[in-house]
């Protein structure tokens, strides 16, 4: 029996059309995580199948039948940054090699610089090379370093002489200040006196430095008796000059050239300020004269006892070296020099006992002359009678 129209449900065209609609519903209900590309429909509404060999073909359920079904969308690995590539692949290695070579060369130059500095210092210490000028600091003309050139036990008289020279420079500078103040006063011979103070400063400062002070400096540096004797002769003139400047007898054009006691008395009639500065200057010159006498006394004691002092220094150095070699120390305490377990009175000694307590350095008690020793420059010296 033929079936037409709506009755043809079992095997008619309706069943075919319903099947096609079923496929359409399945295609529309596919999961979004792996949705196929848009599909084409023909004139009758039927889906046009996509060939399996086509690149646009994607299965509806790629993991169907597998052990796991991924619910996350398919992702691609992030793009890797492209390294900066030099035209030559060995250029980076060449730069590293050059850096290492430069570092090695720099280390070698630093080592050579230290060696040259050490050799220069050694040659300068022996006097074979001229030393770098460092004095005065604002305009270096000579090399002057008491701590580096003068031995330790000879530094004190040199430093006292240097202080005496600095005091002379200060007093001569104060003379200029006092004479400059008198230029504004109604005083006689004020202009010639001012010029004389300038001449005294220009000539007195370098002459005193290169005459008596350098004799003292070099004499203590090399232990020269002739230079010490020259120093005494020239420094005696300096001391006499300081005493005369402290008195400051006015005469002729030299009325206000020195700010001594007599000029200070004369300056009282020109006002309070000139009188004050002249009295202060008289105090400066008096202090310089007294200190110069003290320097002569100290240098004379050092000159007379320098031989004994050198012997004492050598003895102390030998004792210190021996004590260091045995690991002992000297504390000037009484030490029992008798054998262990035996009797005997303790004797005076340096207490330099060896590590095995078998060697004792013993000295005799100090004599009356040695008890009169006074400390000089960090060492013991004798003033003599």
Short mmCIF file of N, CA and C in Angstrom, two decimals, residues 82-259:
data_model
loop_
_atom_site.label_atom_id
_atom_site.label_comp_id
_atom_site.label_asym_id
_atom_site.label_seq_id
_atom_site.Cartn_x
_atom_site.Cartn_y
_atom_site.Cartn_z
N UNK A 82 63.00 35.75 21.12
CA UNK A 82 64.14 35.44 20.26
C UNK A 82 65.40 36.09 20.82
N UNK A 83 66.44 35.33 21.13
CA UNK A 83 67.69 35.93 21.63
C UNK A 83 68.33 36.82 20.59
N UNK A 84 69.05 37.86 21.15
CA UNK A 84 69.73 38.77 20.23
C UNK A 84 70.91 38.03 19.62
N UNK A 85 70.87 37.91 18.42
CA UNK A 85 71.89 37.15 17.70
C UNK A 85 72.82 38.12 16.98
N UNK A 86 74.12 37.97 17.23
CA UNK A 86 75.10 38.77 16.53
C UNK A 86 75.33 38.16 15.14
N UNK A 87 75.81 38.98 14.27
CA UNK A 87 76.09 38.40 12.94
C UNK A 87 77.05 37.24 13.02
N UNK A 88 78.02 37.37 13.97
CA UNK A 88 78.98 36.28 14.13
C UNK A 88 78.70 35.60 15.46
N UNK A 89 78.48 34.32 15.47
CA UNK A 89 78.13 33.59 16.69
C UNK A 89 79.26 33.57 17.69
N UNK A 90 80.51 33.76 17.27
CA UNK A 90 81.67 33.73 18.18
C UNK A 90 81.99 35.10 18.77
N UNK A 91 81.20 36.13 18.49
CA UNK A 91 81.50 37.48 18.97
C UNK A 91 81.36 37.58 20.48
N UNK A 92 80.34 36.91 21.06
CA UNK A 92 80.16 36.93 22.51
C UNK A 92 81.35 36.32 23.22
N UNK A 93 81.83 35.21 22.72
CA UNK A 93 83.00 34.57 23.33
C UNK A 93 84.23 35.45 23.21
N UNK A 94 84.36 36.17 22.11
CA UNK A 94 85.50 37.07 21.96
C UNK A 94 85.47 38.20 22.98
N UNK A 95 84.27 38.74 23.28
CA UNK A 95 84.16 39.82 24.26
C UNK A 95 84.53 39.32 25.64
N UNK A 96 84.05 38.14 26.03
CA UNK A 96 84.40 37.59 27.34
C UNK A 96 85.89 37.34 27.45
N UNK A 97 86.48 36.84 26.38
CA UNK A 97 87.93 36.59 26.40
C UNK A 97 88.71 37.89 26.57
N UNK A 98 88.26 38.95 25.88
CA UNK A 98 88.94 40.23 26.00
C UNK A 98 88.80 40.81 27.40
N UNK A 99 87.62 40.66 28.00
CA UNK A 99 87.42 41.15 29.36
C UNK A 99 88.35 40.45 30.33
N UNK A 100 88.46 39.14 30.22
CA UNK A 100 89.36 38.40 31.10
C UNK A 100 90.81 38.83 30.89
N UNK A 101 91.20 39.05 29.64
CA UNK A 101 92.57 39.49 29.37
C UNK A 101 92.83 40.87 29.96
N UNK A 102 91.85 41.78 29.85
CA UNK A 102 92.01 43.12 30.42
C UNK A 102 92.09 43.08 31.94
N UNK A 103 91.28 42.22 32.59
CA UNK A 103 91.35 42.10 34.04
C UNK A 103 92.70 41.56 34.49
N UNK A 104 93.22 40.58 33.77
CA UNK A 104 94.54 40.04 34.12
C UNK A 104 95.63 41.09 33.93
N UNK A 105 95.51 41.89 32.86
CA UNK A 105 96.51 42.93 32.64
C UNK A 105 96.43 44.01 33.72
N UNK A 106 95.21 44.35 34.15
CA UNK A 106 95.06 45.35 35.21
C UNK A 106 95.67 44.85 36.52
N UNK A 107 95.44 43.59 36.86
CA UNK A 107 96.04 43.03 38.08
C UNK A 107 97.56 43.04 37.99
N UNK A 108 98.10 42.75 36.82
CA UNK A 108 99.55 42.76 36.66
C UNK A 108 100.11 44.17 36.78
N UNK A 109 99.40 45.16 36.23
CA UNK A 109 99.85 46.55 36.36
C UNK A 109 99.82 47.02 37.81
N UNK A 110 98.77 46.63 38.56
CA UNK A 110 98.71 47.00 39.98
C UNK A 110 99.87 46.38 40.76
N UNK A 111 100.19 45.14 40.45
CA UNK A 111 101.31 44.49 41.14
C UNK A 111 102.62 45.20 40.82
N UNK A 112 102.82 45.55 39.56
CA UNK A 112 104.06 46.25 39.20
C UNK A 112 104.13 47.63 39.83
N UNK A 113 102.99 48.30 39.93
CA UNK A 113 102.98 49.62 40.56
C UNK A 113 103.38 49.54 42.03
N UNK A 114 102.88 48.52 42.74
CA UNK A 114 103.27 48.35 44.13
C UNK A 114 104.76 48.04 44.26
N UNK A 115 105.28 47.21 43.35
CA UNK A 115 106.71 46.89 43.41
C UNK A 115 107.56 48.13 43.15
N UNK A 116 107.16 48.95 42.17
CA UNK A 116 107.92 50.16 41.89
C UNK A 116 107.86 51.15 43.05
N UNK A 117 106.68 51.25 43.69
CA UNK A 117 106.57 52.14 44.85
C UNK A 117 107.46 51.68 46.00
N UNK A 118 107.52 50.36 46.21
CA UNK A 118 108.39 49.84 47.27
C UNK A 118 109.86 50.08 46.94
N UNK A 119 110.25 49.87 45.68
CA UNK A 119 111.64 50.13 45.29
C UNK A 119 111.99 51.61 45.40
N UNK A 120 111.05 52.48 45.03
CA UNK A 120 111.32 53.91 45.14
C UNK A 120 111.48 54.33 46.60
N UNK A 121 110.62 53.79 47.46
CA UNK A 121 110.73 54.12 48.88
C UNK A 121 112.07 53.64 49.44
N UNK A 122 112.52 52.47 49.01
CA UNK A 122 113.82 51.95 49.49
C UNK A 122 114.97 52.82 49.01
N UNK A 123 114.92 53.24 47.74
CA UNK A 123 115.99 54.09 47.21
C UNK A 123 115.98 55.48 47.86
N UNK A 124 114.79 56.00 48.11
CA UNK A 124 114.70 57.30 48.79
C UNK A 124 115.22 57.20 50.21
N UNK A 125 114.95 56.06 50.87
CA UNK A 125 115.48 55.89 52.22
C UNK A 125 116.99 55.86 52.25
N UNK A 126 117.61 55.34 51.19
CA UNK A 126 119.06 55.31 51.11
C UNK A 126 119.66 56.59 50.57
N UNK A 127 118.82 57.53 50.17
CA UNK A 127 119.30 58.80 49.65
C UNK A 127 119.76 58.75 48.22
N UNK A 128 119.35 57.73 47.45
CA UNK A 128 119.78 57.60 46.06
C UNK A 128 118.83 58.29 45.10
N UNK A 129 117.66 58.66 45.54
CA UNK A 129 116.69 59.35 44.69
C UNK A 129 116.25 60.64 45.37
N UNK A 130 116.01 61.68 44.59
CA UNK A 130 115.48 62.92 45.20
C UNK A 130 114.05 62.69 45.69
N UNK A 131 113.78 63.17 46.88
CA UNK A 131 112.46 62.96 47.47
C UNK A 131 111.51 64.07 47.03
N UNK A 132 110.24 63.75 47.06
CA UNK A 132 109.21 64.69 46.61
C UNK A 132 109.11 65.86 47.59
N UNK A 133 109.08 67.04 47.06
CA UNK A 133 108.99 68.23 47.89
C UNK A 133 107.62 68.31 48.56
N UNK A 134 107.62 68.62 49.83
CA UNK A 134 106.36 68.66 50.57
C UNK A 134 106.26 69.83 51.56
N UNK A 135 107.26 70.73 51.55
CA UNK A 135 107.23 71.81 52.53
C UNK A 135 107.72 73.09 51.87
N UNK A 136 107.09 74.24 52.15
CA UNK A 136 105.81 74.39 52.87
C UNK A 136 104.64 73.86 52.06
N UNK A 137 103.54 73.57 52.72
CA UNK A 137 102.45 72.87 52.06
C UNK A 137 101.80 73.72 50.97
N UNK A 138 101.80 75.06 51.11
CA UNK A 138 101.15 75.90 50.10
C UNK A 138 102.04 76.15 48.89
N UNK A 139 103.36 75.97 49.03
CA UNK A 139 104.29 76.12 47.91
C UNK A 139 105.52 75.24 48.20
N UNK A 140 105.43 73.94 47.92
CA UNK A 140 106.53 73.02 48.29
C UNK A 140 107.83 73.40 47.59
N UNK A 141 108.88 73.53 48.40
CA UNK A 141 110.21 73.83 47.88
C UNK A 141 111.25 72.79 48.29
N UNK A 142 111.05 72.15 49.46
CA UNK A 142 112.00 71.16 49.94
C UNK A 142 111.22 69.99 50.54
N UNK A 143 111.95 68.92 50.81
CA UNK A 143 111.36 67.78 51.51
C UNK A 143 111.70 67.90 52.99
N UNK A 144 110.65 67.87 53.82
CA UNK A 144 110.84 68.04 55.27
C UNK A 144 109.90 67.07 55.98
N UNK A 145 110.49 66.10 56.67
CA UNK A 145 109.69 65.10 57.39
C UNK A 145 110.52 64.58 58.55
N UNK A 146 110.26 65.11 59.73
CA UNK A 146 111.03 64.71 60.91
C UNK A 146 110.80 63.24 61.26
N UNK A 147 109.57 62.80 61.19
CA UNK A 147 109.25 61.43 61.58
C UNK A 147 109.86 60.40 60.64
N UNK A 148 110.06 60.77 59.38
CA UNK A 148 110.57 59.81 58.40
C UNK A 148 112.09 59.81 58.32
N UNK A 149 112.73 60.97 58.52
CA UNK A 149 114.17 61.07 58.29
C UNK A 149 115.00 61.08 59.57
N UNK A 150 114.45 61.49 60.67
CA UNK A 150 115.21 61.58 61.91
C UNK A 150 114.89 60.37 62.78
N UNK A 151 115.89 59.68 63.31
CA UNK A 151 115.61 58.55 64.21
C UNK A 151 114.77 58.98 65.40
N UNK A 152 114.10 58.02 65.98
CA UNK A 152 113.12 58.33 67.02
C UNK A 152 113.76 58.98 68.24
N UNK A 153 114.92 58.50 68.66
CA UNK A 153 115.52 59.04 69.87
C UNK A 153 116.20 60.39 69.64
N UNK A 154 116.18 60.92 68.40
CA UNK A 154 116.76 62.24 68.12
C UNK A 154 115.70 63.25 67.69
N UNK A 155 114.47 62.90 67.74
CA UNK A 155 113.43 63.77 67.20
C UNK A 155 113.08 64.92 68.12
N UNK A 156 113.18 64.71 69.41
CA UNK A 156 112.73 65.75 70.33
C UNK A 156 113.50 67.06 70.16
N UNK A 157 114.85 67.09 70.14
CA UNK A 157 115.54 68.38 69.94
C UNK A 157 115.22 69.01 68.60
N UNK A 158 115.01 68.19 67.57
CA UNK A 158 114.67 68.74 66.25
C UNK A 158 113.30 69.40 66.29
N UNK A 159 112.35 68.76 66.94
CA UNK A 159 111.01 69.35 67.03
C UNK A 159 111.02 70.62 67.88
N UNK A 160 111.82 70.65 68.90
CA UNK A 160 111.93 71.87 69.70
C UNK A 160 112.55 73.00 68.88
N UNK A 161 113.57 72.66 68.08
CA UNK A 161 114.15 73.69 67.20
C UNK A 161 113.16 74.18 66.16
N UNK A 162 112.33 73.28 65.65
CA UNK A 162 111.31 73.68 64.67
C UNK A 162 110.28 74.61 65.32
N UNK A 163 109.91 74.32 66.55
CA UNK A 163 108.99 75.21 67.27
C UNK A 163 109.62 76.58 67.49
N UNK A 164 110.92 76.60 67.78
CA UNK A 164 111.60 77.89 67.95
C UNK A 164 111.59 78.68 66.65
N UNK A 165 111.78 78.02 65.53
CA UNK A 165 111.75 78.72 64.25
C UNK A 165 110.35 79.24 63.94
N UNK A 166 109.32 78.43 64.21
CA UNK A 166 107.95 78.90 64.01
C UNK A 166 107.63 80.10 64.90
N UNK A 167 108.15 80.09 66.14
CA UNK A 167 107.96 81.24 67.02
C UNK A 167 108.61 82.50 66.47
N UNK A 168 109.78 82.35 65.84
CA UNK A 168 110.43 83.50 65.22
C UNK A 168 109.58 84.06 64.08
N UNK A 169 109.02 83.17 63.26
CA UNK A 169 108.16 83.62 62.16
C UNK A 169 106.96 84.38 62.70
N UNK A 170 106.38 83.89 63.77
CA UNK A 170 105.22 84.56 64.35
C UNK A 170 105.58 85.93 64.90
N UNK A 171 106.70 86.03 65.59
CA UNK A 171 107.10 87.32 66.17
C UNK A 171 107.40 88.34 65.07
N UNK A 172 108.08 87.93 63.99
CA UNK A 172 108.35 88.86 62.90
C UNK A 172 107.06 89.29 62.21
N UNK A 173 106.10 88.38 62.11
CA UNK A 173 104.80 88.75 61.52
C UNK A 173 104.05 89.72 62.42
N UNK A 174 104.17 89.55 63.74
CA UNK A 174 103.52 90.49 64.66
C UNK A 174 104.17 91.87 64.59
N UNK A 175 105.46 91.92 64.31
CA UNK A 175 106.12 93.21 64.10
C UNK A 175 105.48 93.97 62.94
N UNK A 176 105.20 93.26 61.85
CA UNK A 176 104.57 93.90 60.70
C UNK A 176 103.20 94.44 61.07
N UNK A 177 102.45 93.66 61.86
CA UNK A 177 101.12 94.11 62.27
C UNK A 177 101.21 95.37 63.14
N UNK A 178 102.14 95.39 64.06
CA UNK A 178 102.28 96.57 64.94
C UNK A 178 102.72 97.80 64.15
N UNK A 179 103.67 97.61 63.23
CA UNK A 179 104.12 98.76 62.43
C UNK A 179 103.01 99.25 61.51
N UNK A 180 102.16 98.34 61.04
CA UNK A 180 101.03 98.76 60.19
C UNK A 180 100.02 99.57 61.00
N UNK A 181 99.83 99.23 62.27
CA UNK A 181 98.93 100.02 63.12
C UNK A 181 99.49 101.42 63.35
N UNK A 182 100.79 101.51 63.49
CA UNK A 182 101.40 102.82 63.73
C UNK A 182 101.35 103.71 62.50
N UNK A 183 101.08 103.16 61.32
CA UNK A 183 100.94 104.00 60.13
C UNK A 183 99.75 104.93 60.24
N UNK A 184 98.76 104.53 61.00
CA UNK A 184 97.59 105.38 61.19
C UNK A 184 97.71 106.32 62.36
N UNK A 185 98.85 106.37 63.00
CA UNK A 185 99.06 107.24 64.16
C UNK A 185 100.01 108.38 63.78
N UNK A 186 99.98 109.38 64.57
CA UNK A 186 100.88 110.53 64.38
C UNK A 186 102.19 110.25 65.10
N UNK A 187 103.04 109.46 64.43
CA UNK A 187 104.30 109.04 65.04
C UNK A 187 105.45 109.31 64.08
N UNK A 188 106.61 109.49 64.64
CA UNK A 188 107.80 109.74 63.85
C UNK A 188 108.36 108.42 63.30
N UNK A 189 108.95 108.51 62.12
CA UNK A 189 109.63 107.37 61.49
C UNK A 189 108.71 106.14 61.35
N UNK A 190 107.45 106.37 61.14
CA UNK A 190 106.55 105.22 61.04
C UNK A 190 106.68 104.51 59.70
N UNK A 191 106.88 105.25 58.61
CA UNK A 191 107.00 104.60 57.29
C UNK A 191 108.32 103.84 57.17
N UNK A 192 109.47 104.43 57.53
CA UNK A 192 110.71 103.63 57.48
C UNK A 192 110.66 102.40 58.40
N UNK A 193 110.03 102.55 59.54
CA UNK A 193 109.93 101.40 60.44
C UNK A 193 109.09 100.28 59.83
N UNK A 194 108.03 100.64 59.10
CA UNK A 194 107.21 99.63 58.46
C UNK A 194 107.99 98.87 57.39
N UNK A 195 108.78 99.60 56.58
CA UNK A 195 109.60 98.94 55.57
C UNK A 195 110.67 98.05 56.20
N UNK A 196 111.19 98.47 57.34
CA UNK A 196 112.19 97.63 58.01
C UNK A 196 111.57 96.32 58.52
N UNK A 197 110.33 96.36 58.99
CA UNK A 197 109.68 95.10 59.43
C UNK A 197 109.52 94.13 58.25
N UNK A 198 109.21 94.68 57.07
CA UNK A 198 109.10 93.82 55.89
C UNK A 198 110.45 93.21 55.55
N UNK A 199 111.50 94.02 55.63
CA UNK A 199 112.85 93.49 55.32
C UNK A 199 113.26 92.44 56.34
N UNK A 200 112.95 92.68 57.60
CA UNK A 200 113.29 91.69 58.63
C UNK A 200 112.57 90.36 58.38
N UNK A 201 111.34 90.44 57.96
CA UNK A 201 110.58 89.20 57.72
C UNK A 201 111.13 88.47 56.49
N UNK A 202 111.37 89.19 55.40
CA UNK A 202 111.81 88.55 54.16
C UNK A 202 113.19 87.92 54.33
N UNK A 203 114.06 88.58 55.06
CA UNK A 203 115.42 88.04 55.24
C UNK A 203 115.53 87.10 56.43
N UNK A 204 114.81 87.38 57.51
CA UNK A 204 114.98 86.58 58.72
C UNK A 204 114.39 85.19 58.63
N UNK A 205 113.25 85.04 57.96
CA UNK A 205 112.60 83.73 57.90
C UNK A 205 113.43 82.71 57.12
N UNK A 206 113.83 82.98 55.87
CA UNK A 206 114.62 81.96 55.16
C UNK A 206 116.03 81.77 55.72
N UNK A 207 116.66 82.87 56.17
CA UNK A 207 118.03 82.72 56.69
C UNK A 207 118.03 81.86 57.95
N UNK A 208 117.09 82.10 58.84
CA UNK A 208 117.05 81.28 60.06
C UNK A 208 116.74 79.82 59.74
N UNK A 209 115.90 79.57 58.76
CA UNK A 209 115.55 78.19 58.44
C UNK A 209 116.73 77.44 57.84
N UNK A 210 117.39 78.05 56.87
CA UNK A 210 118.47 77.35 56.17
C UNK A 210 119.80 77.43 56.92
N UNK A 211 119.89 78.24 57.95
CA UNK A 211 121.14 78.32 58.70
C UNK A 211 121.10 77.39 59.91
N UNK A 212 120.51 77.83 60.99
CA UNK A 212 120.60 77.04 62.21
C UNK A 212 119.61 75.88 62.26
N UNK A 213 118.40 76.04 61.69
CA UNK A 213 117.45 74.93 61.81
C UNK A 213 117.87 73.75 60.92
N UNK A 214 118.30 73.99 59.69
CA UNK A 214 118.72 72.89 58.83
C UNK A 214 119.99 72.23 59.36
N UNK A 215 120.84 72.99 60.05
CA UNK A 215 122.00 72.37 60.69
C UNK A 215 121.57 71.40 61.77
N UNK A 216 120.58 71.79 62.57
CA UNK A 216 120.07 70.89 63.61
C UNK A 216 119.37 69.68 62.98
N UNK A 217 118.58 69.92 61.96
CA UNK A 217 117.83 68.84 61.30
C UNK A 217 118.77 67.80 60.70
N UNK A 218 119.74 68.26 59.92
CA UNK A 218 120.67 67.33 59.26
C UNK A 218 121.64 66.72 60.26
N UNK A 219 122.00 67.49 61.30
CA UNK A 219 122.89 66.92 62.29
C UNK A 219 122.25 65.77 63.05
N UNK A 220 120.98 65.91 63.40
CA UNK A 220 120.28 64.81 64.07
C UNK A 220 119.95 63.69 63.10
N UNK A 221 119.82 64.01 61.83
CA UNK A 221 119.51 62.99 60.84
C UNK A 221 120.67 62.02 60.63
N UNK A 222 121.88 62.54 60.52
CA UNK A 222 123.05 61.70 60.23
C UNK A 222 124.02 61.64 61.40
N UNK A 223 123.68 62.27 62.54
CA UNK A 223 124.53 62.29 63.72
C UNK A 223 125.90 62.90 63.39
N UNK A 224 125.85 64.17 62.93
CA UNK A 224 127.06 64.88 62.54
C UNK A 224 127.43 65.87 63.63
N UNK A 225 128.59 65.70 64.22
CA UNK A 225 129.04 66.60 65.26
C UNK A 225 129.35 67.99 64.73
N UNK A 226 129.88 68.10 63.51
CA UNK A 226 130.21 69.40 62.94
C UNK A 226 128.95 70.23 62.75
N UNK A 227 127.88 69.63 62.31
CA UNK A 227 126.64 70.37 62.11
C UNK A 227 126.03 70.80 63.43
N UNK A 228 126.20 70.01 64.45
CA UNK A 228 125.74 70.43 65.77
C UNK A 228 126.50 71.66 66.26
N UNK A 229 127.82 71.65 66.06
CA UNK A 229 128.61 72.80 66.49
C UNK A 229 128.22 74.05 65.71
N UNK A 230 127.98 73.90 64.39
CA UNK A 230 127.51 75.03 63.59
C UNK A 230 126.16 75.54 64.07
N UNK A 231 125.31 74.62 64.46
CA UNK A 231 124.01 75.02 64.98
C UNK A 231 124.16 75.86 66.24
N UNK A 232 125.03 75.46 67.14
CA UNK A 232 125.21 76.21 68.39
C UNK A 232 125.67 77.63 68.11
N UNK A 233 126.59 77.78 67.17
CA UNK A 233 127.10 79.12 66.86
C UNK A 233 126.01 80.00 66.26
N UNK A 234 125.25 79.47 65.30
CA UNK A 234 124.22 80.27 64.64
C UNK A 234 123.00 80.49 65.54
N UNK A 235 122.68 79.50 66.34
CA UNK A 235 121.51 79.64 67.20
C UNK A 235 121.79 80.60 68.35
N UNK A 236 123.03 80.73 68.73
CA UNK A 236 123.38 81.73 69.75
C UNK A 236 123.11 83.14 69.21
N UNK A 237 123.41 83.37 67.93
CA UNK A 237 123.09 84.67 67.32
C UNK A 237 121.58 84.88 67.30
N UNK A 238 120.85 83.83 66.97
CA UNK A 238 119.39 83.94 66.97
C UNK A 238 118.85 84.28 68.36
N UNK A 239 119.38 83.65 69.37
CA UNK A 239 118.90 83.91 70.73
C UNK A 239 119.21 85.35 71.15
N UNK A 240 120.40 85.84 70.81
CA UNK A 240 120.75 87.23 71.12
C UNK A 240 119.83 88.20 70.38
N UNK A 241 119.49 87.87 69.16
CA UNK A 241 118.57 88.72 68.40
C UNK A 241 117.19 88.76 69.05
N UNK A 242 116.72 87.64 69.54
CA UNK A 242 115.40 87.60 70.20
C UNK A 242 115.41 88.42 71.49
N UNK A 243 116.50 88.34 72.24
CA UNK A 243 116.59 89.13 73.47
C UNK A 243 116.59 90.62 73.15
N UNK A 244 117.36 91.02 72.13
CA UNK A 244 117.39 92.43 71.74
C UNK A 244 116.02 92.89 71.22
N UNK A 245 115.30 92.02 70.47
CA UNK A 245 113.98 92.39 69.96
C UNK A 245 112.98 92.50 71.10
N UNK A 246 113.14 91.70 72.15
CA UNK A 246 112.23 91.82 73.29
C UNK A 246 112.45 93.14 74.04
N UNK A 247 113.69 93.64 74.04
CA UNK A 247 113.94 94.95 74.66
C UNK A 247 113.53 96.07 73.71
N UNK A 248 113.92 95.95 72.44
CA UNK A 248 113.52 96.88 71.37
C UNK A 248 113.93 98.32 71.70
N UNK A 249 115.23 98.56 71.66
CA UNK A 249 115.72 99.92 71.88
C UNK A 249 115.45 100.74 70.62
N UNK A 250 114.65 101.79 70.69
CA UNK A 250 114.35 102.59 69.49
C UNK A 250 115.52 103.50 69.14
N UNK A 251 115.87 103.54 67.87
CA UNK A 251 116.92 104.44 67.41
C UNK A 251 116.70 104.71 65.92
N UNK A 252 117.02 105.90 65.54
CA UNK A 252 116.98 106.34 64.15
C UNK A 252 115.67 105.93 63.48
N UNK A 253 115.76 105.21 62.34
CA UNK A 253 114.56 104.78 61.61
C UNK A 253 113.93 103.53 62.20
N UNK A 254 114.59 103.00 63.19
CA UNK A 254 114.09 101.76 63.80
C UNK A 254 113.25 102.07 65.03
N UNK A 255 112.36 103.05 64.92
CA UNK A 255 111.57 103.46 66.08
C UNK A 255 110.48 102.44 66.41
N UNK A 256 109.81 101.92 65.40
CA UNK A 256 108.66 101.02 65.62
C UNK A 256 108.83 99.68 64.90
N UNK A 257 110.05 99.30 64.60
CA UNK A 257 110.28 98.05 63.86
C UNK A 257 110.11 96.82 64.73
N UNK A 258 110.35 96.95 66.04
CA UNK A 258 110.22 95.82 66.96
C UNK A 258 109.24 96.21 68.06
N UNK A 259 108.38 95.28 68.37
CA UNK A 259 107.38 95.53 69.42
C UNK A 259 107.91 94.99 70.75
#
